[in-house]
């Protein structure tokens, strides 16, 4: 298959060999599951259960409000023991309402599940979209964007579905294992997605450092002429949606647009499998495969875990930390774009693709030095930006200049920080700037709205005042007219003469 | 269980095994062959000058850091001051007196680097600022080259003699000086001798290539400099753009004008391997801090360095123009950085979002 050149990128040490050969194992049901109401991009889900309620596997725990959101279902049968504020798996450790579910170890499926869609390929695409929405499926590659919304992209008439099996982050091998072990399910899921989107071509993009996955997927794709497996070069951040689209289709998404605007919808391989579960079996998203790795861990593993499992339980399952020593850093996701975890007492959520216990040597964190303008960050930036210049603007609080220099086009892949010989945390500057710019935008919008409201009120008041004045004038005139005719008002006389 | 320290350091949580120190060390390693060759070629006085220049640079750097209250040990350890000293030493006449090295260190480190804010902030290449300042202030010792006197040969000064040369007044300019090839041609041309004739007085191309010729300490052996440069390319410390642009420009301009008037202009090949061309193209013009950061910018910059070098060599008062050309282009670097940027993903060169493609409905 013809591939297209993508600029920039880095080649970090992948360290996938630690878990690449480890088949997916199931985690024994933990003692407690903690399900935060916001596990996805968008608005938090809304509680529909209260403390003390007994639920079965697959029962709805929290429903999605309208807009961007996703519902949450019970990963197993048990009792809702509490609903309380708990630290979320986010570096801030900000607390959010969390459902505490104590499993009863019976793992009984709910009887309220929707029926299986027997033949998805003849089903109405809208029905499939609704099913995905019901199942609470989000992008399992890490972004956790509600998948149902991407099914709505059918309106943009895409012609290619790209299945993202790049897994370009070091350490992570969960997608690799899914493709190796569940190739048929992934391809079935992808074909269901393609039907729902109305596209006729599926490209499954896999980096060449996953030969077993490429072989398995190629074998499973043989029976379906519309499916192509594309081995793509190992080049971080190849898994970035827009860059992957460019690499396999040659189509470059214009700034500020979606890949669907150039006719391509991208889904993660794990997401495809979850879609299949929802459509063919009527099962919601209640578990996911994650990679546990890092030199700070006794052994690395790929585990299928119920959502809500505490990280501490997972670490224990992997034999604890190496030599009982706490690692230098605990990271959720890959080492390039992952987030540091605030503690071990946080749950696995829908977007968690890995938990890494990293040692100081692996991280190679050094004190920051001055920029020597070596230009490495410029040559590795996959977005064609000039990171050193943007960081300079942001350091001097010139956010507008940074915006002009393109900070909003940055995908935060971290390649610049990775390569910087002076160890300048460049991507941190950009995330800060993007956050500030977004807040400013929101404030500006709020102010604009406020201004509009105030203006509208003023206009209304003015109108009212005018109306009142007119009415008063009319009344006065009427009075005057009335008074003038029968008995002229004596008080008017001097005024008129004056 | 374990509590993790929560701070606002974000990812990535992995880093390339590189550092400023590694970069600087790699560049210095690349200079070792040429330095050893020329040290042997010009003997102990050259070694003395090398040691004095680098020691002075380190001392001035330490002094500047200390007066500014910056960490001395860590910054000295990054190797940048040592590299500056090394490059400066290589660009001096090998038998120059000690004070040339010391004064050069002050120009390079104190004036050109720390007055501008230290590492990464300087607009001009420190070694070249020092070289040019010395050349303008002390033209005689800065243009007094010696013919090669390899170590342990009959005419080579012993170590004690060398101390007298570097630190005393034993260097008899009139008896020992020799002109560089570029110098010979310029002088002869000013006397009305055409290039085609004066070329006979310069070392042949082969001797120029391997470096058996008079010249600055480190610039004579084009081949060893090239070897170091190629190694830097291999180690990805530099890219091909600046060196190729500099040398290509010299080669092309030289060839064209030599073709037009061989009596007035020396050949492109001679331009490319004489003087400081190789050292300048691979080690001086590629200085990170003072050259553009984008690929297209680096090409423009390299062409500029080559162009000005040729202009100065051909039409100005100095036989060699590399240092001046580098400084001129250093001054233009901020402008080049502004004008030549990579294209942003999803945008046109002018910065507008790419137009949406016209797709036929499936």
Coordinates of C-alpha atoms in Angstrom, one line a residue, chain B residues 54-275:
Chain B
X54 CA 41.3 27.3 26.3
X55 CA 42.4 27.9 29.8
X56 CA 41.7 31.7 29.4
X57 CA 38.2 30.9 28.0
X58 CA 37.4 28.7 31.0
X59 CA 38.8 31.3 33.4
X60 CA 36.9 34.2 31.8
X61 CA 33.7 32.0 31.8
X62 CA 34.1 31.2 35.4
X63 CA 34.7 34.9 36.3
X64 CA 31.7 36.0 34.3
X65 CA 29.4 33.4 35.9
X66 CA 30.7 34.2 39.4
X67 CA 30.1 37.9 39.1
X68 CA 26.6 37.2 37.8
X69 CA 25.9 34.8 40.7
X70 CA 25.2 31.9 38.2
X71 CA 26.3 28.4 39.1
X72 CA 29.9 28.1 38.0
X73 CA 30.7 24.4 38.1
X74 CA 27.6 23.2 36.3
X75 CA 27.9 25.7 33.5
X76 CA 31.6 25.2 33.0
X77 CA 30.9 21.5 32.8
X78 CA 28.5 22.0 29.8
X79 CA 31.6 22.4 27.6
X80 CA 30.5 25.4 25.7
X81 CA 33.3 27.7 26.9
X82 CA 35.9 25.0 26.2
X83 CA 34.6 24.6 22.7
X84 CA 34.6 28.3 22.1
X85 CA 38.3 28.4 23.2
X86 CA 39.1 25.4 21.0
X87 CA 37.6 27.0 17.9
X88 CA 39.2 30.3 18.7
X89 CA 42.6 28.6 19.1
X90 CA 42.2 26.8 15.8
X91 CA 41.5 30.1 14.0
X92 CA 44.6 31.8 15.3
X93 CA 48.1 31.8 13.6
X94 CA 49.8 28.9 15.3
X95 CA 52.8 30.8 16.6
X96 CA 50.8 33.8 17.9
X97 CA 51.9 35.1 21.3
X98 CA 50.1 34.2 24.5
X99 CA 48.3 37.5 25.0
X100 CA 46.5 37.0 21.7
X101 CA 44.9 33.9 23.3
X102 CA 44.1 35.7 26.5
X103 CA 42.7 38.7 24.8
X104 CA 40.7 36.5 22.5
X105 CA 39.1 34.8 25.4
X106 CA 38.0 38.1 26.9
X107 CA 36.5 39.2 23.5
X108 CA 34.8 35.8 23.0
X109 CA 33.5 34.9 26.4
X110 CA 33.1 38.2 28.2
X111 CA 32.0 40.5 25.4
X112 CA 30.4 38.3 22.7
X113 CA 28.8 35.8 25.1
X114 CA 28.1 37.0 28.6
X115 CA 27.3 40.7 27.7
X116 CA 24.5 39.3 25.6
X117 CA 23.2 37.1 28.4
X118 CA 25.3 34.0 28.3
X119 CA 24.9 30.6 26.6
X120 CA 22.2 30.7 23.9
X121 CA 21.7 34.4 24.0
X122 CA 24.6 35.7 22.0
X123 CA 23.8 37.0 18.5
X124 CA 27.4 36.6 17.2
X125 CA 29.6 33.6 17.2
X126 CA 32.0 34.2 20.1
X127 CA 35.1 32.7 18.5
X128 CA 34.6 34.7 15.4
X129 CA 34.0 37.9 17.3
X130 CA 37.3 37.4 19.0
X131 CA 39.1 36.5 15.8
X132 CA 37.8 39.5 14.0
X133 CA 38.4 41.9 16.9
X134 CA 42.0 40.6 17.2
X135 CA 42.5 40.8 13.4
X136 CA 41.4 44.3 13.3
X137 CA 43.3 45.4 16.4
X138 CA 46.5 43.5 15.9
X139 CA 46.9 42.8 12.2
X140 CA 50.5 41.9 12.3
X141 CA 50.6 39.0 14.8
X142 CA 47.2 37.8 13.4
X143 CA 48.5 37.5 9.9
X144 CA 52.0 36.1 10.6
X145 CA 51.8 32.5 9.6
X146 CA 54.7 30.1 9.7
X147 CA 55.6 27.4 7.3
X148 CA 55.0 23.9 8.7
X149 CA 57.7 22.8 11.1
X150 CA 56.7 19.4 12.2
X151 CA 57.5 18.3 15.7
X152 CA 60.8 16.5 16.2
X153 CA 62.2 17.6 12.8
X154 CA 65.3 19.5 12.3
X155 CA 63.9 23.0 12.2
X156 CA 61.2 22.5 14.8
X157 CA 61.6 24.5 18.0
X158 CA 62.1 22.4 21.2
X159 CA 59.7 22.8 24.1
X160 CA 61.9 25.4 25.8
X161 CA 62.3 27.4 22.6
X162 CA 58.6 27.3 22.2
X163 CA 58.0 28.9 25.6
X164 CA 60.2 31.7 24.4
X165 CA 58.2 32.0 21.2
X166 CA 54.8 32.0 22.9
X167 CA 55.6 33.9 26.0
X168 CA 58.7 35.9 25.0
X169 CA 59.8 37.8 21.9
X170 CA 61.6 35.0 20.1
X171 CA 59.3 35.0 17.1
X172 CA 61.2 36.8 14.4
X173 CA 58.4 37.8 12.0
X174 CA 60.7 38.9 9.2
X175 CA 62.7 35.7 9.1
X176 CA 60.0 33.1 9.8
X177 CA 56.7 34.4 8.4
X178 CA 55.0 32.8 5.5
X179 CA 51.8 33.8 3.7
X180 CA 48.7 31.6 3.4
X181 CA 47.6 30.7 0.0
X182 CA 44.8 33.2 -0.1
X183 CA 47.2 35.8 1.2
X184 CA 49.8 35.1 -1.5
X185 CA 47.2 35.5 -4.2
X186 CA 45.7 38.7 -2.8
X187 CA 49.2 40.3 -2.4
X188 CA 50.4 39.3 -5.8
X189 CA 47.1 40.5 -7.4
X190 CA 47.6 43.9 -5.7
X191 CA 51.1 44.0 -7.3
X192 CA 49.5 43.3 -10.7
X193 CA 50.5 39.6 -10.9
X194 CA 47.5 37.7 -12.3
X195 CA 46.1 34.8 -10.4
X196 CA 47.2 32.3 -13.1
X197 CA 50.8 33.1 -12.3
X198 CA 50.6 33.5 -8.5
X199 CA 48.9 30.2 -8.2
X200 CA 52.4 28.7 -8.9
X201 CA 53.6 30.1 -5.6
X202 CA 50.9 28.4 -3.5
X203 CA 51.1 24.9 -2.3
X204 CA 49.5 22.4 -4.8
X205 CA 45.9 21.3 -4.2
X206 CA 47.0 18.0 -2.8
X207 CA 49.2 19.7 -0.1
X208 CA 46.3 22.0 0.7
X209 CA 43.9 19.2 1.0
X210 CA 46.0 17.2 3.5
X211 CA 47.2 20.3 5.2
X212 CA 50.9 20.7 4.6
X213 CA 50.7 24.5 4.2
X214 CA 50.9 27.7 6.2
X215 CA 47.7 28.9 7.7
X216 CA 45.8 29.2 11.0
X217 CA 46.4 26.6 13.6
X218 CA 43.4 24.3 12.9
X219 CA 42.4 25.1 9.3
X220 CA 45.1 23.7 7.2
X221 CA 44.1 20.0 6.9
X222 CA 40.9 20.1 4.9
X223 CA 40.7 16.4 4.9
X224 CA 40.8 15.9 8.6
X225 CA 38.3 18.7 9.2
X226 CA 36.1 17.1 6.6
X227 CA 36.4 13.8 8.5
X228 CA 35.4 15.4 11.7
X229 CA 32.5 17.2 9.9
X230 CA 31.2 13.9 8.4
X231 CA 31.4 12.3 11.9
X232 CA 29.2 15.2 13.2
X233 CA 26.8 14.6 10.4
X234 CA 26.7 10.9 11.3
X235 CA 26.1 11.7 14.9
X236 CA 23.3 14.0 13.8
X237 CA 24.9 16.9 15.7
X238 CA 24.7 19.0 12.5
X239 CA 22.8 18.6 9.3
X240 CA 24.2 18.8 5.8
X241 CA 22.4 22.0 4.9
X242 CA 24.8 24.7 6.2
X243 CA 28.1 23.0 5.2
X244 CA 26.9 22.1 1.8
X245 CA 25.4 25.5 1.2
X246 CA 28.6 27.3 2.2
X247 CA 30.9 25.2 0.2
X248 CA 28.6 24.8 -2.7
X249 CA 28.2 28.6 -3.0
X250 CA 32.0 29.1 -2.9
X251 CA 32.5 26.3 -5.5
X252 CA 29.9 27.6 -7.8
X253 CA 30.8 31.3 -7.6
X254 CA 34.5 30.4 -7.9
X255 CA 34.0 28.2 -10.9
X256 CA 31.8 30.7 -12.7
X257 CA 34.0 33.7 -12.2
X258 CA 37.2 31.7 -12.8
X259 CA 35.7 30.7 -16.1
X260 CA 34.9 34.3 -17.0
X261 CA 38.3 35.7 -16.0
X262 CA 41.0 33.3 -14.8
X263 CA 43.5 36.1 -14.5
X264 CA 41.5 37.8 -11.8
X265 CA 39.6 35.0 -10.0
X266 CA 41.0 31.8 -8.5
X267 CA 39.1 28.5 -9.2
X268 CA 36.1 27.2 -7.4
X269 CA 38.1 24.2 -6.1
X270 CA 40.8 26.4 -4.8
X271 CA 38.2 28.5 -3.1
X272 CA 36.6 25.5 -1.5
X273 CA 39.7 24.0 0.0
X274 CA 41.8 27.0 0.9
X275 CA 41.7 29.2 4.0

